Coordinates of C-alpha atoms and ligand atoms in Angstrom, one line a residue:
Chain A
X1 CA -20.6 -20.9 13.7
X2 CA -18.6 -24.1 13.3
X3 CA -15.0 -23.3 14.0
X4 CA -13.6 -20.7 16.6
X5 CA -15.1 -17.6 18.5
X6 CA -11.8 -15.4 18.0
X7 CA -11.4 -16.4 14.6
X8 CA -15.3 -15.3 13.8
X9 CA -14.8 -12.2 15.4
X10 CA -11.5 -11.6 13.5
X11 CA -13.3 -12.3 10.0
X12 CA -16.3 -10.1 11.1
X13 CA -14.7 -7.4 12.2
X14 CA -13.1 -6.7 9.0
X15 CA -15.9 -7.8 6.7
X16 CA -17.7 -4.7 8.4
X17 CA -15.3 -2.2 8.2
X18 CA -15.8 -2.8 4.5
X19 CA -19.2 -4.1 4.0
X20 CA -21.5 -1.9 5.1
X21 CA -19.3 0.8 6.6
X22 CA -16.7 1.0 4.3
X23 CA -20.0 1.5 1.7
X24 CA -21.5 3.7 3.6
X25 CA -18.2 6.2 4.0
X26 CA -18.4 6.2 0.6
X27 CA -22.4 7.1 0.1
X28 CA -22.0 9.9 2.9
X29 CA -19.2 11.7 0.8
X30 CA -20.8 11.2 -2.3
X31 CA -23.5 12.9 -0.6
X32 CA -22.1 16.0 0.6
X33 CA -20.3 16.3 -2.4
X34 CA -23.6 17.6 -3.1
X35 CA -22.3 20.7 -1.3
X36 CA -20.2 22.0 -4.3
X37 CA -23.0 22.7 -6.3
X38 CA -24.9 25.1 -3.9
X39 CA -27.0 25.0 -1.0
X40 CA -29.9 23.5 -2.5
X41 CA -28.4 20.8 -4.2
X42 CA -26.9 19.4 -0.8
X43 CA -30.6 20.0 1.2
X44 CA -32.3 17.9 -1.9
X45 CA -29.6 15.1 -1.8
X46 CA -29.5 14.9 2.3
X47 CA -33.5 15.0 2.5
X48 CA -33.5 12.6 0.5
X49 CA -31.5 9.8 2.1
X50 CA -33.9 11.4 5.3
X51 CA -36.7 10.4 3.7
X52 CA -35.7 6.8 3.0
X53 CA -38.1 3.9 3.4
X54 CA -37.2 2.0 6.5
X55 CA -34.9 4.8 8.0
X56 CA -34.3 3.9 11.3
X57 CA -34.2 0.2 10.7
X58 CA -31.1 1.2 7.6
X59 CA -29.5 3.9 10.4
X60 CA -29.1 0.7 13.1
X61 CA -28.1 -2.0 11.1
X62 CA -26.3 -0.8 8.2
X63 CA -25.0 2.0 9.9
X64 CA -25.2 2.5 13.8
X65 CA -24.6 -1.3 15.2
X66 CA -21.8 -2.6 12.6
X67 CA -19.7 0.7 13.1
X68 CA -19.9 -0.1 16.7
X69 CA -18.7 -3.1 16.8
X70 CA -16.2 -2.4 14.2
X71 CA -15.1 0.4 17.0
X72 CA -14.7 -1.1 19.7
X73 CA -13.2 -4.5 18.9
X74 CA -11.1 -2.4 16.8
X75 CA -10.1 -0.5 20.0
X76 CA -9.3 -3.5 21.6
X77 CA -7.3 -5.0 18.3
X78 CA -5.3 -1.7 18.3
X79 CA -4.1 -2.0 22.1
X80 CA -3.1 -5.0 21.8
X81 CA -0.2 -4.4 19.6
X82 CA 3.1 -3.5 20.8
X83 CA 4.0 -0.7 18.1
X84 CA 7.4 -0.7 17.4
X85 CA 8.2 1.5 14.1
X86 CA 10.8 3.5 15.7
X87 CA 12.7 0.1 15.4
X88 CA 11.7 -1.4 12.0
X89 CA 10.9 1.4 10.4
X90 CA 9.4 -0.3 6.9
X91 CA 6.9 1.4 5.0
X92 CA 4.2 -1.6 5.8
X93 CA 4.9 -1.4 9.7
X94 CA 4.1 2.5 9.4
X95 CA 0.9 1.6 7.8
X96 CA -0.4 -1.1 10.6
X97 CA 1.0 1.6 13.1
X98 CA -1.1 4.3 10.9
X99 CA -4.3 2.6 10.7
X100 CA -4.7 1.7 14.5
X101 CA -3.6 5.6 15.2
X102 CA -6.2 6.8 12.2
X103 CA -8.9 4.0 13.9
X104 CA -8.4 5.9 17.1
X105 CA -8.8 9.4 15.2
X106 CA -11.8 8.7 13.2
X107 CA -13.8 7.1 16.5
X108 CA -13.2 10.4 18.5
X109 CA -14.5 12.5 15.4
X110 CA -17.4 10.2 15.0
X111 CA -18.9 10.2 18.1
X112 CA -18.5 14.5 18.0
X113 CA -19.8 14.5 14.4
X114 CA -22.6 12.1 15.5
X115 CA -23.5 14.2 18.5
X116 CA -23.0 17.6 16.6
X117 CA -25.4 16.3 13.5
X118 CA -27.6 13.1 14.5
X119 CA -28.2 13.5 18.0
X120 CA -29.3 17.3 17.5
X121 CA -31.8 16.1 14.7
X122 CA -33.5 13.3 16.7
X123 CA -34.1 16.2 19.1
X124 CA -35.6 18.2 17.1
X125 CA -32.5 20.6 15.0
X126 CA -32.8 20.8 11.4
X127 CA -29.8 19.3 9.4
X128 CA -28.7 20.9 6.5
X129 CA -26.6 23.1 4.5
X130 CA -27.0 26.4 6.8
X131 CA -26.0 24.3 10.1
X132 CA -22.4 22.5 8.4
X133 CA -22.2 26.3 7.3
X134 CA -21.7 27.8 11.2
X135 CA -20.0 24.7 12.1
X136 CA -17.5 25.2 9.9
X137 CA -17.6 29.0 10.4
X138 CA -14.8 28.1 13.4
X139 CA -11.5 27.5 12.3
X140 CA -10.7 25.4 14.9
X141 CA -14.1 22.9 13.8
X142 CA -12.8 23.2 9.8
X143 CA -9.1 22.1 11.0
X144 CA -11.1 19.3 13.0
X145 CA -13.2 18.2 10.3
X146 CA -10.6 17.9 7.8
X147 CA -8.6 16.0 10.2
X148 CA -11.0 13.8 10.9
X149 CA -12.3 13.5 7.6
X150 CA -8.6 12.7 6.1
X151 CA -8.1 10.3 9.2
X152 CA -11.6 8.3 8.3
X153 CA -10.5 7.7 4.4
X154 CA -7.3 6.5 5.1
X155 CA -8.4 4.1 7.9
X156 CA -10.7 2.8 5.2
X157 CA -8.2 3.0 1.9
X158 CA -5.8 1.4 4.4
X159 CA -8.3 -1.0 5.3
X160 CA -9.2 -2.3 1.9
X161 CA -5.4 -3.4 1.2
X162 CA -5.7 -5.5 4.5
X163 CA -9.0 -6.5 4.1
X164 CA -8.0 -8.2 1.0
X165 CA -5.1 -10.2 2.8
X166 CA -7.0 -10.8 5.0
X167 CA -9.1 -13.2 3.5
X168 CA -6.6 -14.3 0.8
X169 CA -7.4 -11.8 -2.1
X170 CA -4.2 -10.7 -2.4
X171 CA -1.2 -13.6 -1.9
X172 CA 1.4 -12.6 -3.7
X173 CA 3.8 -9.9 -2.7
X174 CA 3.3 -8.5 -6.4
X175 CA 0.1 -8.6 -5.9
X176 CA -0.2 -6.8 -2.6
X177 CA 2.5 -3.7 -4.3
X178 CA -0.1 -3.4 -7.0
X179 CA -3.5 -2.9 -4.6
X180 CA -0.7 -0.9 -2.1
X181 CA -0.8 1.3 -5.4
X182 CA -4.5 1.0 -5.8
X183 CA -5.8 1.7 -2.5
X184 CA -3.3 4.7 -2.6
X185 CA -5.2 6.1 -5.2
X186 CA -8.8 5.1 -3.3
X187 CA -7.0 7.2 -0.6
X188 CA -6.4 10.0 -3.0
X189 CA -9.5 10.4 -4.7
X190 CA -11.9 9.7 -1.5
X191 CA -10.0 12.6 0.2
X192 CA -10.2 14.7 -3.3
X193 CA -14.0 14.3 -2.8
X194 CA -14.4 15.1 1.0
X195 CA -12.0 18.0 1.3
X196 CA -13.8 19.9 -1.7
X197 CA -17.3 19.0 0.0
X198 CA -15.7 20.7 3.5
X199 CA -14.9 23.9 1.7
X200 CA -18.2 23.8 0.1
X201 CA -19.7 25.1 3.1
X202 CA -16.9 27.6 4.3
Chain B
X1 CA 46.6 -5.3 31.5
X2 CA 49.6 -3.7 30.1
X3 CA 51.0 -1.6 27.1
X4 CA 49.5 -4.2 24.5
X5 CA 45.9 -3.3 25.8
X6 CA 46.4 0.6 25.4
X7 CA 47.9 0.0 21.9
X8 CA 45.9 -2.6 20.2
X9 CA 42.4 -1.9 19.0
X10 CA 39.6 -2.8 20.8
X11 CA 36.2 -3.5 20.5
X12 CA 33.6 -2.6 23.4
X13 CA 30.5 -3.8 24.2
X14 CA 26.9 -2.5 25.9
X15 CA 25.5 -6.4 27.0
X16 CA 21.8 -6.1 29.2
X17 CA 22.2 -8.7 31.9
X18 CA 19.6 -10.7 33.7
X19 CA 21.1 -12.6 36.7
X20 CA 17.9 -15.3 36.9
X21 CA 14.5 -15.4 35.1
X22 CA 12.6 -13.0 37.9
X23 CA 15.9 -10.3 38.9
X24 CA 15.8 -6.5 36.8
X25 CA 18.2 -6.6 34.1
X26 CA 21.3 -3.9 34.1
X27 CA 24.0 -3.0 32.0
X28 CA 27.2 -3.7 31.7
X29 CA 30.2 -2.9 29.8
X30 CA 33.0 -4.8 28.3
X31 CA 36.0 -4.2 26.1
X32 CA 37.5 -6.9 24.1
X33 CA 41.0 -6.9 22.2
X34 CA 40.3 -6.6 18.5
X35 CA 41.0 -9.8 16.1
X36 CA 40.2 -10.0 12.2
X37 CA 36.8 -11.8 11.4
X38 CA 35.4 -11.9 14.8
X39 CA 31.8 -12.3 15.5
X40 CA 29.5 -11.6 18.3
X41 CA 30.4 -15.2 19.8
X42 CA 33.8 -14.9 19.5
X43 CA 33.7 -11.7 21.5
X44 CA 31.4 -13.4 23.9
X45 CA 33.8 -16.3 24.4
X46 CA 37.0 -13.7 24.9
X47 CA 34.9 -11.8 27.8
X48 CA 34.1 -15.4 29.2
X49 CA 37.7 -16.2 29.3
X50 CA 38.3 -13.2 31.5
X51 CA 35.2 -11.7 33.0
X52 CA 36.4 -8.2 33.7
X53 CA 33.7 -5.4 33.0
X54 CA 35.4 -1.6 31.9
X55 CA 35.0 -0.8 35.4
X56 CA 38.0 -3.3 35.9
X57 CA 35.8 -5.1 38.2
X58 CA 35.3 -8.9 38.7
X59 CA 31.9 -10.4 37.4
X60 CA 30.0 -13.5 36.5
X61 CA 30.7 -15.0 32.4
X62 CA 27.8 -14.0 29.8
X63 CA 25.3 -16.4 29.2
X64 CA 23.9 -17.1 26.0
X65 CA 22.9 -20.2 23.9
X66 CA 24.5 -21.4 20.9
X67 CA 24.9 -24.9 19.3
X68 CA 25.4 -25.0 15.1
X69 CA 27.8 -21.7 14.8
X70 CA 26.7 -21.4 11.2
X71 CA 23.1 -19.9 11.4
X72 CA 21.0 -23.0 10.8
X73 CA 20.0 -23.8 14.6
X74 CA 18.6 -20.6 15.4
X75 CA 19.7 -20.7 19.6
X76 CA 21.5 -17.9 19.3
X77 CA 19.6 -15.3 18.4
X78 CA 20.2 -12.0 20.5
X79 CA 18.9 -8.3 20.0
X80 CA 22.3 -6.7 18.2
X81 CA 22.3 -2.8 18.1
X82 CA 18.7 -3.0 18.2
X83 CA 17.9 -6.1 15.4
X84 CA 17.1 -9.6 16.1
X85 CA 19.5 -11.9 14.7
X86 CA 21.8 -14.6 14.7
X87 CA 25.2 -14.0 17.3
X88 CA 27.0 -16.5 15.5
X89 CA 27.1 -14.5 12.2
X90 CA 27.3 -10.8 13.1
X91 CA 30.1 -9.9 12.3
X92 CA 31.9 -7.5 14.3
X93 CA 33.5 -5.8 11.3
X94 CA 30.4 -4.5 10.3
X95 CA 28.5 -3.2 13.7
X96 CA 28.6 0.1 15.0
X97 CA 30.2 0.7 18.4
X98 CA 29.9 0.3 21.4
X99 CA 28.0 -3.0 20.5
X100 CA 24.8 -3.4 22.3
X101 CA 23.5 -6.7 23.4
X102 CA 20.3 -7.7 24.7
X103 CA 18.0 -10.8 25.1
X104 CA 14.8 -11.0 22.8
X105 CA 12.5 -10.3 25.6
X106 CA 9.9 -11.3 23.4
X107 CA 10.2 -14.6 25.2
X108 CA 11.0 -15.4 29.1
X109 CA 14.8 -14.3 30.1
X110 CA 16.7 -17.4 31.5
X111 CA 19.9 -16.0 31.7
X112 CA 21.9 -12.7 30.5
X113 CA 21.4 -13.5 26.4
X114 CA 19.5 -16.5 27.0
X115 CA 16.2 -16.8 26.2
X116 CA 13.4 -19.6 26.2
X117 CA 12.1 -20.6 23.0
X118 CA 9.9 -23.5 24.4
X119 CA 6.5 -21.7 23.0
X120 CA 7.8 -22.1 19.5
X121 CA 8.4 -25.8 19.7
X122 CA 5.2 -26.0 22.2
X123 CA 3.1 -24.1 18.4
X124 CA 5.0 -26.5 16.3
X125 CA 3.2 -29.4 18.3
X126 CA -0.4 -27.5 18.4
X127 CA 0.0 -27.0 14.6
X128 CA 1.0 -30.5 13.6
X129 CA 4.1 -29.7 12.1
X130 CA 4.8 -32.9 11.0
X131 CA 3.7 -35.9 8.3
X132 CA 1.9 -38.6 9.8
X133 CA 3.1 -42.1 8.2
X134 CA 2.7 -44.6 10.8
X135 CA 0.0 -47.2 11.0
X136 CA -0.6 -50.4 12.0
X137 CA 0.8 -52.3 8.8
X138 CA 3.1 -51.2 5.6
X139 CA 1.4 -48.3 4.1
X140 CA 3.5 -48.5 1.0
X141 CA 5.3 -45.4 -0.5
X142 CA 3.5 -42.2 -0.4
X143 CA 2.6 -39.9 -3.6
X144 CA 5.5 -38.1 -5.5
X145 CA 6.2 -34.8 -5.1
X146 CA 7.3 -33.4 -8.5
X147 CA 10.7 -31.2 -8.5
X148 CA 10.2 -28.2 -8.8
X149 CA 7.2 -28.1 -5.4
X150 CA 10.4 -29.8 -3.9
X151 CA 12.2 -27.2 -4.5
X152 CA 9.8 -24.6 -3.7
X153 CA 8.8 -26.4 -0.5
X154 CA 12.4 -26.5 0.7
X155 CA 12.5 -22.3 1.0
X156 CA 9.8 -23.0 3.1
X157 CA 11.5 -25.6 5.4
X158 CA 14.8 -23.4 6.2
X159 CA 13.1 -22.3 8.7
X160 CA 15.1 -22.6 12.5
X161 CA 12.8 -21.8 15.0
X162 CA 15.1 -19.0 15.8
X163 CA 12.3 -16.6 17.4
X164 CA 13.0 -13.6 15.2
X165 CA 10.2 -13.2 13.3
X166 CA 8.0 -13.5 16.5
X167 CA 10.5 -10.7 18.3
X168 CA 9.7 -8.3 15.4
X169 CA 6.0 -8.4 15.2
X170 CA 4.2 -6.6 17.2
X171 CA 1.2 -8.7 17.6
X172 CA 3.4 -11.1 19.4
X173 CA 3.5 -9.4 23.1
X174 CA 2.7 -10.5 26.6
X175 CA -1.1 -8.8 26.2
X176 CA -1.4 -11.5 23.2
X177 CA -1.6 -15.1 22.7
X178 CA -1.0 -14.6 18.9
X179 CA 1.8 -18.0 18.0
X180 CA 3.4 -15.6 15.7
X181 CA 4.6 -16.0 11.6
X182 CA 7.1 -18.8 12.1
X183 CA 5.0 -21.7 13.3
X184 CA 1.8 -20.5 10.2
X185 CA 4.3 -20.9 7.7
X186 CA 5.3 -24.1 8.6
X187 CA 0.8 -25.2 8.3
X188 CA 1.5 -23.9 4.3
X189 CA 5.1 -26.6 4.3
X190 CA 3.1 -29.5 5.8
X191 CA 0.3 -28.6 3.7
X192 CA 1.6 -28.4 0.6
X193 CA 3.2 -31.9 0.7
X194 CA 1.8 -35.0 -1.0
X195 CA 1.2 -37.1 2.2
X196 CA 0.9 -34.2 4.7
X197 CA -2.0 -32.7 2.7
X198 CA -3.4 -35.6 3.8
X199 CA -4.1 -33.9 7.1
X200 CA -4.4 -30.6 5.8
X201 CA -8.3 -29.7 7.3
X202 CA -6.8 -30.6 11.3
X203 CA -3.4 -28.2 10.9
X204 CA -6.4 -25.5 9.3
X205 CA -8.9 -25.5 12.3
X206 CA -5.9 -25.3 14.4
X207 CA -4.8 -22.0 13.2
X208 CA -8.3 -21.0 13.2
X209 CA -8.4 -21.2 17.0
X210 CA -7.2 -18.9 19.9
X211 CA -4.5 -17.3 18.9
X212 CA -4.4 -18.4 15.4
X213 CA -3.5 -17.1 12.1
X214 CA -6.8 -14.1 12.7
X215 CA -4.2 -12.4 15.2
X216 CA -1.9 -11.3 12.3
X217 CA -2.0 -7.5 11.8
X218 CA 0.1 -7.3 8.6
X219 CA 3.1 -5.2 9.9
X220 CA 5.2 -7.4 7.3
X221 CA 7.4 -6.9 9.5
X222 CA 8.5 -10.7 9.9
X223 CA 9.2 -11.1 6.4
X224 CA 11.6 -8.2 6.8
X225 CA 13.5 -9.7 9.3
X226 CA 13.9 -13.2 8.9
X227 CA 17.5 -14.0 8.3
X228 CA 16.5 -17.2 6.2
X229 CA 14.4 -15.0 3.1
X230 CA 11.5 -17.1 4.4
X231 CA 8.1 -15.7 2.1
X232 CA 6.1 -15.5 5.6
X233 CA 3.7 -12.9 4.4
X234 CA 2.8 -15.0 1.6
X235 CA 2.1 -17.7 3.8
X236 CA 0.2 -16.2 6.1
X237 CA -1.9 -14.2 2.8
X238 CA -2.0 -17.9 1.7
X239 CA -3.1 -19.9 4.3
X240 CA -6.1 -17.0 5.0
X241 CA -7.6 -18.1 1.4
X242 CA -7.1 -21.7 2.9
X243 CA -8.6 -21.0 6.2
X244 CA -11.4 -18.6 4.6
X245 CA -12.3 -21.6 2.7
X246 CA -12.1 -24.2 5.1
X247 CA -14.8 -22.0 7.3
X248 CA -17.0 -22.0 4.5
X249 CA -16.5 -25.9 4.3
X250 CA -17.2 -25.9 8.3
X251 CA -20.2 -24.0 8.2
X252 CA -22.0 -25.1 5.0
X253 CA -20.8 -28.3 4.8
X254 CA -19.1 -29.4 1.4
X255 CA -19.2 -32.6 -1.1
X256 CA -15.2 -33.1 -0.9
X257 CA -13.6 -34.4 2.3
Ligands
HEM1 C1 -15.3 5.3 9.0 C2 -15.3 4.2 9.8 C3 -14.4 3.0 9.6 C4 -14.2 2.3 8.4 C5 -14.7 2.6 7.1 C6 -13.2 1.3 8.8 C7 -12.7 0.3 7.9 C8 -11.8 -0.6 8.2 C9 -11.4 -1.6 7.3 C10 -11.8 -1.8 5.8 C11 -10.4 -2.4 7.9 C12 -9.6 -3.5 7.3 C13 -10.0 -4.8 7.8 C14 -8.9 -5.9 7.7 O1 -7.8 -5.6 7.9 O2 -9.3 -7.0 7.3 C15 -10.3 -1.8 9.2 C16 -9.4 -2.3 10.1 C17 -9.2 -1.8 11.4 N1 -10.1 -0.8 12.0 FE1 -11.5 0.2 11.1 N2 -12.9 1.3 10.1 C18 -13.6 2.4 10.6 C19 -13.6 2.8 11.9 C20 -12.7 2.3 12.9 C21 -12.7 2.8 14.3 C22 -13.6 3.8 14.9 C23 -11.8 2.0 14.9 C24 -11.4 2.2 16.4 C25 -10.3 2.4 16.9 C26 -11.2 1.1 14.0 C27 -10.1 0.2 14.2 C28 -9.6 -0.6 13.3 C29 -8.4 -1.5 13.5 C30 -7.6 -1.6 14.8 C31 -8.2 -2.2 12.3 C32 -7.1 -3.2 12.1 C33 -7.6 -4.6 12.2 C34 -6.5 -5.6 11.9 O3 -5.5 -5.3 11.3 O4 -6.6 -6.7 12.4 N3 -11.8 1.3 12.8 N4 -11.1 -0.8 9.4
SF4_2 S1 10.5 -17.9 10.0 FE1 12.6 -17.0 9.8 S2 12.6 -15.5 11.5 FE2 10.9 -16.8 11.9 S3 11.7 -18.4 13.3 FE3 11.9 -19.3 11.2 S4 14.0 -18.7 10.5 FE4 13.5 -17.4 12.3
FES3 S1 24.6 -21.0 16.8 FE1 23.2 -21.9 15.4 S2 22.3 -20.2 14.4 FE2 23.9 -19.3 15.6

């Protein structure tokens, strides 16, 4: 690319965390909203996307490889700042400081979730309905879940409103109060969505 | 001091000092006799005419910069109860006590208050803040710029260099590189100008380089704190359609100039 490294890697970054995993947050609740209408609906919909053409090709590059990039220059973009809310304490400086600290949230649950769920099937566990069932059976994992699940969507939500700054969507400052409105209610509904999929299982 | 002291009101003050660039900065307290309308300088220049600290000790005058004493030269900004600003126009009337001072350590400590703003004016280079007009003959008069852009543009220009923006952000820290709001702002002034635009592309790929406009985190905390009303979030929201644009340009190539 013509132009600068850090600036490529800037504009990358946050073209992923939308396109494809932003996308693909979105699927994966979708899916296991599945959940609410009974154990058999949620197996049919999750064997499904199993049974994919070209699975492992769409779990690397759409999912696996972009997240990770996403998460770890994002770790780096997040210890970089200086966070200093307890001094200017305005509502926009409480979202930056909120989206590094939900970035930080969501990668610890991911990698557990990812272990708990995709690891165990590549070696050889069955994932479905029964096995989110005794995972959530602990009160400790439930609490965890919808910590991490809440923590995920508003990273996201979050993430659209400075995604579109970020590449000059959204200039003006009435503009950015209307999508702060907007991605608000992204936030609200996503997390409607998840939450109800959680108790599903319990 | 006598009776007068004891009877008059005072005002005191909490000041961090720094004896050189590389010493540990300590506190020190002072007390001042109260006068109407006094600002932060004032004070300072009171405590300079007697440098006695409430311990009723002997010690070296503040330092601090200053130069226009009407908030349009933007040396004296100091941290004031915890806010960047301008010394020369907090008034003391309306600051809680004891007043704390300390030096935006955002940028390298010369002295007490006094800070070195040399990166700013070193990013004001880098960007091209400026409108190239000479050549080597009479270029004649440039393009018009209609009114009401001039007007517009002008918000745009107020700005000082006064370091405040770059003190709140907090993408602008020592484990960063990022030039800060101030110095992107002034790209969208030099840009937006009839002949400057002229040169708009060069002042673009600048920002788009290490430490450029990509470093911005959107605390929005700059345009919160800049004591001239300066619309830096907007610039910056602008100026990443710009550079968005001018990557596409760079990459695919484009049939304007
Ligand atoms: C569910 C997974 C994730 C999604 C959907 C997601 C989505 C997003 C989106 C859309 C943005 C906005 C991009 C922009 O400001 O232009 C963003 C920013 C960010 N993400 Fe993520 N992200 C995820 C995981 C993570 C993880 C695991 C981290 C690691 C700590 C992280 C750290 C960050 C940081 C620090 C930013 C702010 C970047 C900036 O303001 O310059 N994200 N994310
Ligand atoms: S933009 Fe405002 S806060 Fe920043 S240096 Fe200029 S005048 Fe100061
Ligand atoms: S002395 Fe110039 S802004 Fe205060």
């Amino acid at each position: 690319m013509a132009g600068n490294r850090e600036f490529f890697n800037r504009k990358l970054h946050s073209l992923l965390g939308v396109i494809p995993v932003g996308v693909f947050l979105i699927q994966h609740l979708v899916v296991n909203h599945f959940a609410t209408r009974g154990e058999e609906a949620f197996n049919s919909a999750s064997h499904f996307m199993e049974s994919l053409p070209f699975r492992y090709l769409l779990e690397i590059f759409v999912i696996f490889l972009p997240l990770l990039y996403h998460a770890i220059y994002g770790l780096y973009i997040a210890f970089t700042a200086k966070n200093n809310t307890s001094k200017y304490s305005y509502f926009r400086n409480w979202m930056f400081y909120i989206q590094r600290i939900t970035g930080v949230i969501t990668l610890i649950f991911l990698v557990w979730h990812v272990w708990e769920t995709r690891i165990q099937a590549a070696m050889g566990a069955d994932v479905n309905f029964q096995m989110m069932e005794n995972i959530l059976a602990n009160p400790f994992m439930l609490a965890f879940y919808i910590i991490g699940v809440l923590s995920a969507i508003f990273h996201f939500a979050n993430g659209l409103w400075s995604f579109m700054v970020s590449w000059g969507i959204t200039v003006s400052p009435r503009s950015q109060v209307i999508s702060t409105y907007v991605t608000l209610g992204i936030f609200v509904a996503l997390s409607i969505v998840g939450i109800r999929a959680i108790f599903a299982f319990v | 001091m006598s009776e007068a002291a004891v009877k008059s009101k005072t005002v005191r003050f909490s000041v961090t000092r720094q004896d050189s660039p590389d010493s540990a900065p300590y506190q020190e307290e002072f007390e001042v006799e109260y006068r109407p309308n006094m600002n932060v300088i004032s004070a300072l220049m009171e405590i300079r005419r007697n440098p006695v600290n409430t311990k009723g000790e002997n010690t070296t005058p503040i330092n601090w910069d200053m130069n226009c004493l009407e908030e349009v030269c933007g040396a004296c900004s100091m941290v004031i109860n915890g806010k960047p600003r301008q010394s020369c126009t907090a008034l003391i009337d309306q600051l809680e006590q004891p007043i704390r001072l300390e030096p935006m350590r955002t940028f390298p400590v010369v002295r007490d208050l006094q800070v070195d703003r040399s990166r700013m004016f070193d990013s004001l280079k880098k960007v091209k803040a400026w409108i190239p007009i000479d050549g080597t003959y009479d270029l004649g008069p440039g393009p018009r710029m209609p009114e009401k852009k001039r007007q517009w543009a002008y918000e745009l220009s107020k700005c000082m260099t006064c370091g405040v923006c770059l003190e709140a952000c907090p993408n602008v820290n020592s484990k960063s590189d990022f030039i800060g709001p101030a110095p992107l702002s002034q790209v969208r002034l030099f840009n937006s100008h009839p002949t400057g635009e002229m040169n708009k592309a060069e002042r673009l790929e600048e920002i788009m380089g290490d430490g450029g406009l990509a470093n911005c985190g959107n605390s929005q905390n700059c345009v919160q704190s800049c004591p001239k009303g300066i619309p830096l979030t907007t610039s910056i929201a602008a100026l990443n359609r710009d550079t968005t644009l001018q990557s596409f340009k760079n990459f695919f190539g484009s049939d304007r100039v």
